[in-house]
Amino acid sequence: MVAGTVAALAARGAYAGLRRRPPAGEKTWTRTNHRGELVTLLEGPAVALGVVAGTLGASRRDLAVTTATLGALGFGVLDDLRGSGKRRGLRGHLGALAHGEVTTGAVKLAGLAVTGLGAALIDGGDPADVAINAGLIAGAANLLNLFDLRPGRAIKVATGTAALIAGTAVLAGDGSPRGIAAVAAPAGAALALLPEDLAERAMLGDAGANALGAALGASAARTLPRPARAGLLVAIVALTLASEKVSFTRVIERTPPLRWLDMLGRRPVPRAVPLTNGPLTGDPLTAPPVQAAPVAADQVHRGQLPMMTTPASRRRPPGRHRRAAEGDSRNRSGGWILALLKPPARQEP
């Protein structure tokens, strides 16, 4: 309870401070989400700082969680701010590396592996434990980022994973209070900023998802017995490999319980209304589309084409799209008409 509360308060405070004075300017951290709306990536660093605040301690295992979180945060920020997005997934980054192209994603994957190994060495244990723990930390950091495609999805997955780790530790009888506290810190920090994520004002990005996943992996490493850790590592590897062939979003949308959980707390997705050439009658969502009247050839020749109207639900919202360049009248409303009507410039012989 204490660790989760401290992490939540620290995450909210860090988010407020970063929004007030964003490093390198607000534009550096602004991205476009799946709706085409502008959101900030500052949620990710705030969550990571909250996790660190909730796990600060003098023990070696506390230091391992902190190392995993901050290391993943650093490499995630690199990919957020410098990545191009042209290469995605293990296949994309490793394929580019095979052709001599070093992407920020490939650097991040190598950095997560080094971070996981460093945290596992700090945590200690025999070589088998170190190998399993390093794989857990790096694999969880990468896997959680694959779920950060819709508002709140990655945080919901992280919260469920934290509950699963805590429950397994208690049932196994090896869950010490410090181990449970390590699970509570990432869950508390993530839930504190879940409203911002669901409202589509902010998103975790690579920095937040990688850091949160690494913290959960480190928490599992210090909490679960070896058989449970090995089973969790196998599941992480299987899901990561499956993501190269299967879209998690499509699976979620086709599974009613998962779709309900994924949409819980989110803004509803507007349904498209068919284009019509007349007023809508009845329910616009269930009414059949109205067929457009045929256009005769002489109408096309005389320029007497029927007007096509666009429903309000399909119009572009103001301020959400790139503005036209100043001085180019063709990009403004009606500018292309003036360009056509303007007589051609007289050319000297």
mmCIF file of C-alpha atoms in Angstrom:
data_model
loop_
_atom_site.group_PDB
_atom_site.id
_atom_site.type_symbol
_atom_site.label_atom_id
_atom_site.label_comp_id
_atom_site.label_asym_id
_atom_site.label_seq_id
_atom_site.Cartn_x
_atom_site.Cartn_y
_atom_site.Cartn_z
ATOM 1 C CA MET A 1 0.000 0.000 0.000
ATOM 2 C CA VAL A 2 2.746 2.451 0.919
ATOM 3 C CA ALA A 3 4.895 1.645 -2.093
ATOM 4 C CA GLY A 4 1.947 1.921 -4.487
ATOM 5 C CA THR A 5 0.808 5.217 -2.967
ATOM 6 C CA VAL A 6 4.297 6.730 -3.091
ATOM 7 C CA ALA A 7 4.708 5.624 -6.695
ATOM 8 C CA ALA A 8 1.320 7.059 -7.683
ATOM 9 C CA LEU A 9 1.937 10.438 -6.046
ATOM 10 C CA ALA A 10 5.437 10.643 -7.523
ATOM 11 C CA ALA A 11 4.137 9.809 -11.001
ATOM 12 C CA ARG A 12 1.426 12.480 -10.829
ATOM 13 C CA GLY A 13 3.895 15.046 -9.528
ATOM 14 C CA ALA A 14 6.477 14.208 -12.176
ATOM 15 C CA TYR A 15 3.848 14.414 -14.918
ATOM 16 C CA ALA A 16 2.661 17.825 -13.748
ATOM 17 C CA GLY A 17 6.218 19.123 -13.573
ATOM 18 C CA LEU A 18 7.167 17.759 -16.995
ATOM 19 C CA ARG A 19 4.062 19.230 -18.591
ATOM 20 C CA ARG A 20 4.801 22.592 -17.022
ATOM 21 C CA ARG A 21 8.406 22.604 -18.236
ATOM 22 C CA PRO A 22 8.901 19.919 -20.892
ATOM 23 C CA PRO A 23 12.571 19.197 -21.644
ATOM 24 C CA ALA A 24 13.592 20.514 -25.084
ATOM 25 C CA GLY A 25 10.142 22.025 -25.567
ATOM 26 C CA GLU A 26 6.620 20.654 -25.792
ATOM 27 C CA LYS A 27 6.851 19.989 -29.530
ATOM 28 C CA THR A 28 9.630 17.456 -28.954
ATOM 29 C CA TRP A 29 7.250 15.214 -26.979
ATOM 30 C CA THR A 30 4.099 15.684 -29.084
ATOM 31 C CA ARG A 31 2.905 12.875 -31.337
ATOM 32 C CA THR A 32 -0.220 11.948 -33.318
ATOM 33 C CA ASN A 33 -2.307 9.051 -31.984
ATOM 34 C CA HIS A 34 -4.502 6.540 -33.830
ATOM 35 C CA ARG A 35 -7.308 9.126 -34.183
ATOM 36 C CA GLY A 36 -5.007 11.712 -35.705
ATOM 37 C CA GLU A 37 -5.086 13.790 -32.495
ATOM 38 C CA LEU A 38 -2.085 15.297 -30.718
ATOM 39 C CA VAL A 39 -0.924 13.650 -27.485
ATOM 40 C CA THR A 40 2.166 14.000 -25.302
ATOM 41 C CA LEU A 41 4.779 11.328 -24.592
ATOM 42 C CA LEU A 42 5.649 12.794 -21.193
ATOM 43 C CA GLU A 43 3.457 10.213 -19.505
ATOM 44 C CA GLY A 44 6.197 7.627 -20.052
ATOM 45 C CA PRO A 45 9.023 9.350 -18.143
ATOM 46 C CA ALA A 46 6.571 10.292 -15.385
ATOM 47 C CA VAL A 47 5.534 6.650 -14.902
ATOM 48 C CA ALA A 48 9.175 5.540 -14.807
ATOM 49 C CA LEU A 49 10.070 8.157 -12.204
ATOM 50 C CA GLY A 50 7.089 7.067 -10.131
ATOM 51 C CA VAL A 51 8.269 3.443 -10.232
ATOM 52 C CA VAL A 52 11.744 4.471 -9.086
ATOM 53 C CA ALA A 53 10.306 6.545 -6.227
ATOM 54 C CA GLY A 54 8.177 3.609 -5.089
ATOM 55 C CA THR A 55 11.073 1.122 -5.060
ATOM 56 C CA LEU A 56 13.834 3.244 -3.555
ATOM 57 C CA GLY A 57 15.638 1.205 -0.945
ATOM 58 C CA ALA A 58 19.037 0.153 0.267
ATOM 59 C CA SER A 59 18.719 -3.500 -0.662
ATOM 60 C CA ARG A 60 20.411 -5.073 -3.675
ATOM 61 C CA ARG A 61 17.082 -6.122 -5.165
ATOM 62 C CA ASP A 62 15.701 -2.596 -4.931
ATOM 63 C CA LEU A 63 18.727 -1.437 -6.887
ATOM 64 C CA ALA A 64 18.060 -4.117 -9.513
ATOM 65 C CA VAL A 65 14.501 -2.856 -10.118
ATOM 66 C CA THR A 66 15.724 0.745 -10.297
ATOM 67 C CA THR A 67 18.470 -0.193 -12.762
ATOM 68 C CA ALA A 68 16.036 -2.073 -14.997
ATOM 69 C CA THR A 69 13.526 0.788 -14.983
ATOM 70 C CA LEU A 70 15.970 3.619 -15.658
ATOM 71 C CA GLY A 71 17.922 1.652 -18.279
ATOM 72 C CA ALA A 72 14.764 0.824 -20.231
ATOM 73 C CA LEU A 73 13.595 4.419 -19.866
ATOM 74 C CA GLY A 74 16.797 5.763 -21.414
ATOM 75 C CA PHE A 75 16.727 3.486 -24.457
ATOM 76 C CA GLY A 76 12.986 4.038 -24.856
ATOM 77 C CA VAL A 77 13.442 7.812 -24.924
ATOM 78 C CA LEU A 78 16.093 7.361 -27.617
ATOM 79 C CA ASP A 79 13.653 5.429 -29.793
ATOM 80 C CA ASP A 80 10.809 7.879 -29.083
ATOM 81 C CA LEU A 81 12.746 10.992 -30.015
ATOM 82 C CA ARG A 82 15.101 9.678 -32.711
ATOM 83 C CA GLY A 83 13.273 6.710 -34.204
ATOM 84 C CA SER A 84 11.805 6.991 -37.690
ATOM 85 C CA GLY A 85 9.128 4.290 -37.397
ATOM 86 C CA LYS A 86 9.986 2.823 -40.821
ATOM 87 C CA ARG A 87 11.202 -0.443 -39.266
ATOM 88 C CA ARG A 88 8.999 -2.281 -36.778
ATOM 89 C CA GLY A 89 9.261 -5.514 -34.858
ATOM 90 C CA LEU A 90 12.157 -7.872 -34.431
ATOM 91 C CA ARG A 91 12.098 -8.815 -38.097
ATOM 92 C CA GLY A 92 12.235 -5.218 -39.259
ATOM 93 C CA HIS A 93 15.085 -4.113 -37.006
ATOM 94 C CA LEU A 94 17.159 -7.273 -37.344
ATOM 95 C CA GLY A 95 16.573 -7.319 -41.101
ATOM 96 C CA ALA A 96 17.810 -3.752 -41.372
ATOM 97 C CA LEU A 97 20.834 -4.648 -39.247
ATOM 98 C CA ALA A 98 21.631 -7.562 -41.576
ATOM 99 C CA HIS A 99 21.816 -5.067 -44.463
ATOM 100 C CA GLY A 100 24.133 -2.742 -42.567
ATOM 101 C CA GLU A 101 21.474 -0.295 -41.335
ATOM 102 C CA VAL A 102 21.568 0.402 -37.598
ATOM 103 C CA THR A 103 18.140 1.613 -36.481
ATOM 104 C CA THR A 104 17.283 3.148 -33.136
ATOM 105 C CA GLY A 105 15.035 0.147 -32.571
ATOM 106 C CA ALA A 106 18.006 -2.197 -32.933
ATOM 107 C CA VAL A 107 20.014 -0.053 -30.523
ATOM 108 C CA LYS A 108 17.098 -0.179 -28.093
ATOM 109 C CA LEU A 109 16.829 -3.976 -28.319
ATOM 110 C CA ALA A 110 20.548 -4.321 -27.585
ATOM 111 C CA GLY A 111 20.245 -1.786 -24.777
ATOM 112 C CA LEU A 112 17.324 -3.651 -23.201
ATOM 113 C CA ALA A 113 19.349 -6.869 -23.300
ATOM 114 C CA VAL A 114 22.301 -5.172 -21.590
ATOM 115 C CA THR A 115 19.973 -3.541 -19.062
ATOM 116 C CA GLY A 116 18.297 -6.852 -18.268
ATOM 117 C CA LEU A 117 21.651 -8.571 -17.816
ATOM 118 C CA GLY A 118 22.975 -5.796 -15.594
ATOM 119 C CA ALA A 119 19.886 -5.831 -13.375
ATOM 120 C CA ALA A 120 19.986 -9.636 -13.181
ATOM 121 C CA LEU A 121 23.654 -9.573 -12.127
ATOM 122 C CA ILE A 122 22.832 -7.033 -9.417
ATOM 123 C CA ASP A 123 19.981 -9.245 -8.219
ATOM 124 C CA GLY A 124 22.397 -12.145 -7.969
ATOM 125 C CA GLY A 125 21.923 -15.918 -8.029
ATOM 126 C CA ASP A 126 23.453 -18.817 -9.914
ATOM 127 C CA PRO A 127 23.992 -18.623 -13.708
ATOM 128 C CA ALA A 128 20.605 -20.184 -14.464
ATOM 129 C CA ASP A 129 18.795 -17.578 -12.361
ATOM 130 C CA VAL A 130 20.791 -14.747 -13.934
ATOM 131 C CA ALA A 131 19.930 -15.954 -17.448
ATOM 132 C CA ILE A 132 16.227 -16.347 -16.663
ATOM 133 C CA ASN A 133 16.009 -12.990 -14.897
ATOM 134 C CA ALA A 134 17.830 -11.159 -17.699
ATOM 135 C CA GLY A 135 15.416 -12.641 -20.225
ATOM 136 C CA LEU A 136 12.427 -11.699 -18.072
ATOM 137 C CA ILE A 137 13.477 -8.065 -17.749
ATOM 138 C CA ALA A 138 14.404 -7.510 -21.390
ATOM 139 C CA GLY A 139 11.518 -9.592 -22.754
ATOM 140 C CA ALA A 140 8.856 -7.952 -20.583
ATOM 141 C CA ALA A 141 10.144 -4.501 -21.527
ATOM 142 C CA ASN A 142 9.840 -5.280 -25.232
ATOM 143 C CA LEU A 143 6.528 -7.161 -24.997
ATOM 144 C CA LEU A 144 4.612 -4.487 -23.095
ATOM 145 C CA ASN A 145 5.545 -1.953 -25.754
ATOM 146 C CA LEU A 146 3.726 -4.116 -28.330
ATOM 147 C CA PHE A 147 0.456 -3.471 -26.472
ATOM 148 C CA ASP A 148 0.830 0.319 -26.438
ATOM 149 C CA LEU A 149 -1.280 0.752 -29.566
ATOM 150 C CA ARG A 150 -4.573 1.911 -28.056
ATOM 151 C CA PRO A 151 -5.401 4.185 -25.094
ATOM 152 C CA GLY A 152 -4.991 2.442 -21.748
ATOM 153 C CA ARG A 153 -4.226 -0.980 -23.228
ATOM 154 C CA ALA A 154 -0.608 -1.249 -22.055
ATOM 155 C CA ILE A 155 -1.482 -0.017 -18.563
ATOM 156 C CA LYS A 156 -4.317 -2.547 -18.274
ATOM 157 C CA VAL A 157 -1.965 -5.337 -19.336
ATOM 158 C CA ALA A 158 0.676 -4.108 -16.870
ATOM 159 C CA THR A 159 -1.839 -3.969 -14.014
ATOM 160 C CA GLY A 160 -3.108 -7.464 -14.747
ATOM 161 C CA THR A 161 0.445 -8.766 -14.944
ATOM 162 C CA ALA A 162 1.314 -7.167 -11.610
ATOM 163 C CA ALA A 163 -1.705 -8.836 -9.996
ATOM 164 C CA LEU A 164 -0.726 -12.178 -11.549
ATOM 165 C CA ILE A 165 2.853 -11.887 -10.269
ATOM 166 C CA ALA A 166 1.692 -10.943 -6.772
ATOM 167 C CA GLY A 167 -0.871 -13.758 -6.659
ATOM 168 C CA THR A 168 1.626 -16.353 -7.884
ATOM 169 C CA ALA A 169 4.205 -15.205 -5.334
ATOM 170 C CA VAL A 170 1.710 -15.521 -2.485
ATOM 171 C CA LEU A 171 0.560 -18.975 -3.608
ATOM 172 C CA ALA A 172 4.164 -20.119 -3.992
ATOM 173 C CA GLY A 173 4.970 -18.946 -0.488
ATOM 174 C CA ASP A 174 8.052 -17.011 -1.610
ATOM 175 C CA GLY A 175 6.514 -13.553 -1.850
ATOM 176 C CA SER A 176 8.331 -11.400 0.652
ATOM 177 C CA PRO A 177 6.902 -7.987 1.568
ATOM 178 C CA ARG A 178 9.663 -6.272 -0.422
ATOM 179 C CA GLY A 179 8.828 -8.383 -3.460
ATOM 180 C CA ILE A 180 5.153 -7.471 -3.290
ATOM 181 C CA ALA A 181 6.131 -3.824 -2.854
ATOM 182 C CA ALA A 182 8.178 -4.030 -6.049
ATOM 183 C CA VAL A 183 5.053 -5.175 -7.906
ATOM 184 C CA ALA A 184 2.924 -2.486 -6.256
ATOM 185 C CA ALA A 185 5.203 0.346 -7.372
ATOM 186 C CA PRO A 186 4.806 -0.118 -11.168
ATOM 187 C CA ALA A 187 1.092 -0.799 -10.775
ATOM 188 C CA GLY A 188 0.566 2.323 -8.656
ATOM 189 C CA ALA A 189 2.552 4.578 -10.981
ATOM 190 C CA ALA A 190 0.737 3.290 -14.064
ATOM 191 C CA LEU A 191 -2.764 3.517 -12.568
ATOM 192 C CA ALA A 192 -2.081 7.084 -11.433
ATOM 193 C CA LEU A 193 -1.767 8.182 -15.077
ATOM 194 C CA LEU A 194 -4.384 5.846 -16.538
ATOM 195 C CA PRO A 195 -6.989 8.679 -16.745
ATOM 196 C CA GLU A 196 -4.622 10.738 -18.924
ATOM 197 C CA ASP A 197 -4.048 7.736 -21.170
ATOM 198 C CA LEU A 198 -7.742 6.832 -21.504
ATOM 199 C CA ALA A 199 -8.684 10.457 -22.224
ATOM 200 C CA GLU A 200 -6.115 10.410 -25.060
ATOM 201 C CA ARG A 201 -4.226 13.375 -23.695
ATOM 202 C CA ALA A 202 -1.016 11.369 -23.195
ATOM 203 C CA MET A 203 0.542 8.013 -24.024
ATOM 204 C CA LEU A 204 3.310 5.845 -22.610
ATOM 205 C CA GLY A 205 5.372 5.647 -25.773
ATOM 206 C CA ASP A 206 8.440 3.435 -25.959
ATOM 207 C CA ALA A 207 9.963 5.104 -22.915
ATOM 208 C CA GLY A 208 7.037 4.430 -20.602
ATOM 209 C CA ALA A 209 6.093 0.989 -21.926
ATOM 210 C CA ASN A 210 9.686 -0.272 -21.912
ATOM 211 C CA ALA A 211 10.349 1.087 -18.424
ATOM 212 C CA LEU A 212 7.091 -0.279 -17.022
ATOM 213 C CA GLY A 213 7.676 -3.693 -18.590
ATOM 214 C CA ALA A 214 11.258 -3.846 -17.323
ATOM 215 C CA ALA A 215 10.095 -2.958 -13.807
ATOM 216 C CA LEU A 216 7.526 -5.766 -13.910
ATOM 217 C CA GLY A 217 10.155 -8.195 -15.187
ATOM 218 C CA ALA A 218 12.520 -7.210 -12.383
ATOM 219 C CA SER A 219 9.681 -7.537 -9.876
ATOM 220 C CA ALA A 220 8.959 -11.059 -11.127
ATOM 221 C CA ALA A 221 12.661 -11.881 -10.918
ATOM 222 C CA ARG A 222 12.827 -10.936 -7.240
ATOM 223 C CA THR A 223 9.442 -12.400 -6.294
ATOM 224 C CA LEU A 224 8.713 -15.652 -8.156
ATOM 225 C CA PRO A 225 10.377 -19.053 -7.717
ATOM 226 C CA ARG A 226 12.477 -20.414 -10.576
ATOM 227 C CA PRO A 227 9.792 -22.668 -12.166
ATOM 228 C CA ALA A 228 7.311 -19.802 -12.296
ATOM 229 C CA ARG A 229 9.925 -17.448 -13.742
ATOM 230 C CA ALA A 230 10.877 -19.975 -16.396
ATOM 231 C CA GLY A 231 7.229 -20.467 -17.371
ATOM 232 C CA LEU A 232 6.681 -16.707 -17.567
ATOM 233 C CA LEU A 233 9.767 -16.326 -19.758
ATOM 234 C CA VAL A 234 8.475 -19.001 -22.151
ATOM 235 C CA ALA A 235 5.133 -17.163 -22.390
ATOM 236 C CA ILE A 236 6.896 -13.836 -23.106
ATOM 237 C CA VAL A 237 9.009 -15.375 -25.868
ATOM 238 C CA ALA A 238 5.972 -17.083 -27.406
ATOM 239 C CA LEU A 239 3.913 -13.883 -27.447
ATOM 240 C CA THR A 240 6.805 -11.893 -28.890
ATOM 241 C CA LEU A 241 7.288 -14.363 -31.727
ATOM 242 C CA ALA A 242 3.529 -14.526 -32.336
ATOM 243 C CA SER A 243 3.393 -10.736 -32.674
ATOM 244 C CA GLU A 244 5.508 -11.036 -35.836
ATOM 245 C CA LYS A 245 2.690 -12.986 -37.506
ATOM 246 C CA VAL A 246 -0.495 -12.029 -35.632
ATOM 247 C CA SER A 247 -1.918 -8.597 -34.850
ATOM 248 C CA PHE A 248 -2.785 -8.286 -31.160
ATOM 249 C CA THR A 249 -5.309 -5.576 -32.023
ATOM 250 C CA ARG A 250 -7.215 -7.862 -34.403
ATOM 251 C CA VAL A 251 -7.265 -10.678 -31.867
ATOM 252 C CA ILE A 252 -8.611 -8.332 -29.195
ATOM 253 C CA GLU A 253 -11.287 -6.899 -31.492
ATOM 254 C CA ARG A 254 -12.478 -10.379 -32.501
ATOM 255 C CA THR A 255 -12.702 -11.655 -28.904
ATOM 256 C CA PRO A 256 -15.743 -10.110 -27.103
ATOM 257 C CA PRO A 257 -14.389 -10.306 -23.509
ATOM 258 C CA LEU A 258 -11.041 -8.853 -24.546
ATOM 259 C CA ARG A 259 -12.732 -6.184 -26.659
ATOM 260 C CA TRP A 260 -14.945 -5.167 -23.727
ATOM 261 C CA LEU A 261 -11.950 -4.922 -21.401
ATOM 262 C CA ASP A 262 -9.952 -3.024 -24.023
ATOM 263 C CA MET A 263 -12.755 -0.468 -24.509
ATOM 264 C CA LEU A 264 -13.429 -0.059 -20.778
ATOM 265 C CA GLY A 265 -13.026 3.624 -19.922
ATOM 266 C CA ARG A 266 -12.099 4.624 -23.464
ATOM 267 C CA ARG A 267 -13.792 7.153 -25.715
ATOM 268 C CA PRO A 268 -16.170 5.373 -28.106
ATOM 269 C CA VAL A 269 -15.055 4.984 -31.684
ATOM 270 C CA PRO A 270 -17.474 6.906 -33.964
ATOM 271 C CA ARG A 271 -19.269 4.835 -36.552
ATOM 272 C CA ALA A 272 -19.035 5.958 -40.151
ATOM 273 C CA VAL A 273 -22.208 7.371 -41.761
ATOM 274 C CA PRO A 274 -22.676 6.623 -45.493
ATOM 275 C CA LEU A 275 -22.543 9.522 -47.944
ATOM 276 C CA THR A 276 -25.954 10.603 -49.293
ATOM 277 C CA ASN A 277 -27.313 13.111 -51.756
ATOM 278 C CA GLY A 278 -30.284 14.021 -49.594
ATOM 279 C CA PRO A 279 -31.404 14.481 -45.980
ATOM 280 C CA LEU A 280 -31.206 11.516 -43.633
ATOM 281 C CA THR A 281 -34.413 10.070 -42.286
ATOM 282 C CA GLY A 282 -34.734 7.864 -39.240
ATOM 283 C CA ASP A 283 -31.675 6.517 -37.520
ATOM 284 C CA PRO A 284 -28.575 7.598 -39.489
ATOM 285 C CA LEU A 285 -26.612 4.611 -38.201
ATOM 286 C CA THR A 286 -29.082 2.007 -39.462
ATOM 287 C CA ALA A 287 -30.604 3.720 -42.496
ATOM 288 C CA PRO A 288 -29.483 2.246 -45.835
ATOM 289 C CA PRO A 289 -27.316 4.461 -48.024
ATOM 290 C CA VAL A 290 -29.127 6.567 -50.577
ATOM 291 C CA GLN A 291 -28.067 5.958 -54.153
ATOM 292 C CA ALA A 292 -26.750 9.000 -55.989
ATOM 293 C CA ALA A 293 -28.734 10.206 -59.001
ATOM 294 C CA PRO A 294 -27.220 9.311 -62.392
ATOM 295 C CA VAL A 295 -25.262 12.058 -64.089
ATOM 296 C CA ALA A 296 -25.830 12.660 -67.783
ATOM 297 C CA ALA A 297 -22.970 13.363 -70.173
ATOM 298 C CA ASP A 298 -24.296 16.817 -71.089
ATOM 299 C CA GLN A 299 -24.359 17.740 -67.394
ATOM 300 C CA VAL A 300 -20.685 16.910 -67.158
ATOM 301 C CA HIS A 301 -19.987 18.994 -70.259
ATOM 302 C CA ARG A 302 -21.899 21.998 -68.881
ATOM 303 C CA GLY A 303 -20.412 21.567 -65.399
ATOM 304 C CA GLN A 304 -23.844 20.888 -63.810
ATOM 305 C CA LEU A 305 -22.726 18.163 -61.413
ATOM 306 C CA PRO A 306 -24.785 17.391 -58.293
ATOM 307 C CA MET A 307 -23.191 18.494 -55.048
ATOM 308 C CA MET A 308 -21.827 15.816 -52.735
ATOM 309 C CA THR A 309 -22.357 16.528 -49.072
ATOM 310 C CA THR A 310 -20.171 15.161 -46.336
ATOM 311 C CA PRO A 311 -21.811 14.271 -43.011
ATOM 312 C CA ALA A 312 -20.600 16.067 -39.924
ATOM 313 C CA SER A 313 -19.165 12.830 -38.501
ATOM 314 C CA ARG A 314 -16.750 12.557 -41.430
ATOM 315 C CA ARG A 315 -15.656 16.173 -41.576
ATOM 316 C CA ARG A 316 -12.190 16.987 -40.397
ATOM 317 C CA PRO A 317 -12.145 18.425 -36.895
ATOM 318 C CA PRO A 318 -10.591 21.876 -36.724
ATOM 319 C CA GLY A 319 -6.999 22.109 -35.583
ATOM 320 C CA ARG A 320 -6.209 18.402 -36.010
ATOM 321 C CA HIS A 321 -4.570 18.443 -39.391
ATOM 322 C CA ARG A 322 -1.541 20.064 -40.907
ATOM 323 C CA ARG A 323 -2.205 23.630 -41.831
ATOM 324 C CA ALA A 324 -1.612 24.969 -45.340
ATOM 325 C CA ALA A 325 1.646 26.764 -45.955
ATOM 326 C CA GLU A 326 1.380 30.508 -45.786
ATOM 327 C CA GLY A 327 1.296 32.276 -49.123
ATOM 328 C CA ASP A 328 -0.061 29.272 -51.070
ATOM 329 C CA SER A 329 -3.627 30.211 -51.935
ATOM 330 C CA ARG A 330 -4.317 26.875 -53.592
ATOM 331 C CA ASN A 331 -4.226 25.170 -50.211
ATOM 332 C CA ARG A 332 -6.821 27.492 -48.697
ATOM 333 C CA SER A 333 -10.583 27.118 -48.938
ATOM 334 C CA GLY A 334 -11.639 28.185 -52.425
ATOM 335 C CA GLY A 335 -8.081 28.974 -53.485
ATOM 336 C CA TRP A 336 -8.080 26.369 -56.244
ATOM 337 C CA ILE A 337 -11.136 28.055 -57.841
ATOM 338 C CA LEU A 338 -9.352 31.400 -57.972
ATOM 339 C CA ALA A 339 -6.335 29.701 -59.492
ATOM 340 C CA LEU A 340 -8.461 28.258 -62.286
ATOM 341 C CA LEU A 341 -10.260 31.532 -62.992
ATOM 342 C CA LYS A 342 -7.084 33.578 -63.069
ATOM 343 C CA PRO A 343 -6.111 34.280 -66.714
ATOM 344 C CA PRO A 344 -2.771 32.886 -67.834
ATOM 345 C CA ALA A 345 0.178 35.238 -67.795
ATOM 346 C CA ARG A 346 0.947 36.821 -71.128
ATOM 347 C CA GLN A 347 4.095 35.489 -72.680
ATOM 348 C CA GLU A 348 6.312 37.714 -74.771
ATOM 349 C CA PRO A 349 7.283 36.333 -78.173
#
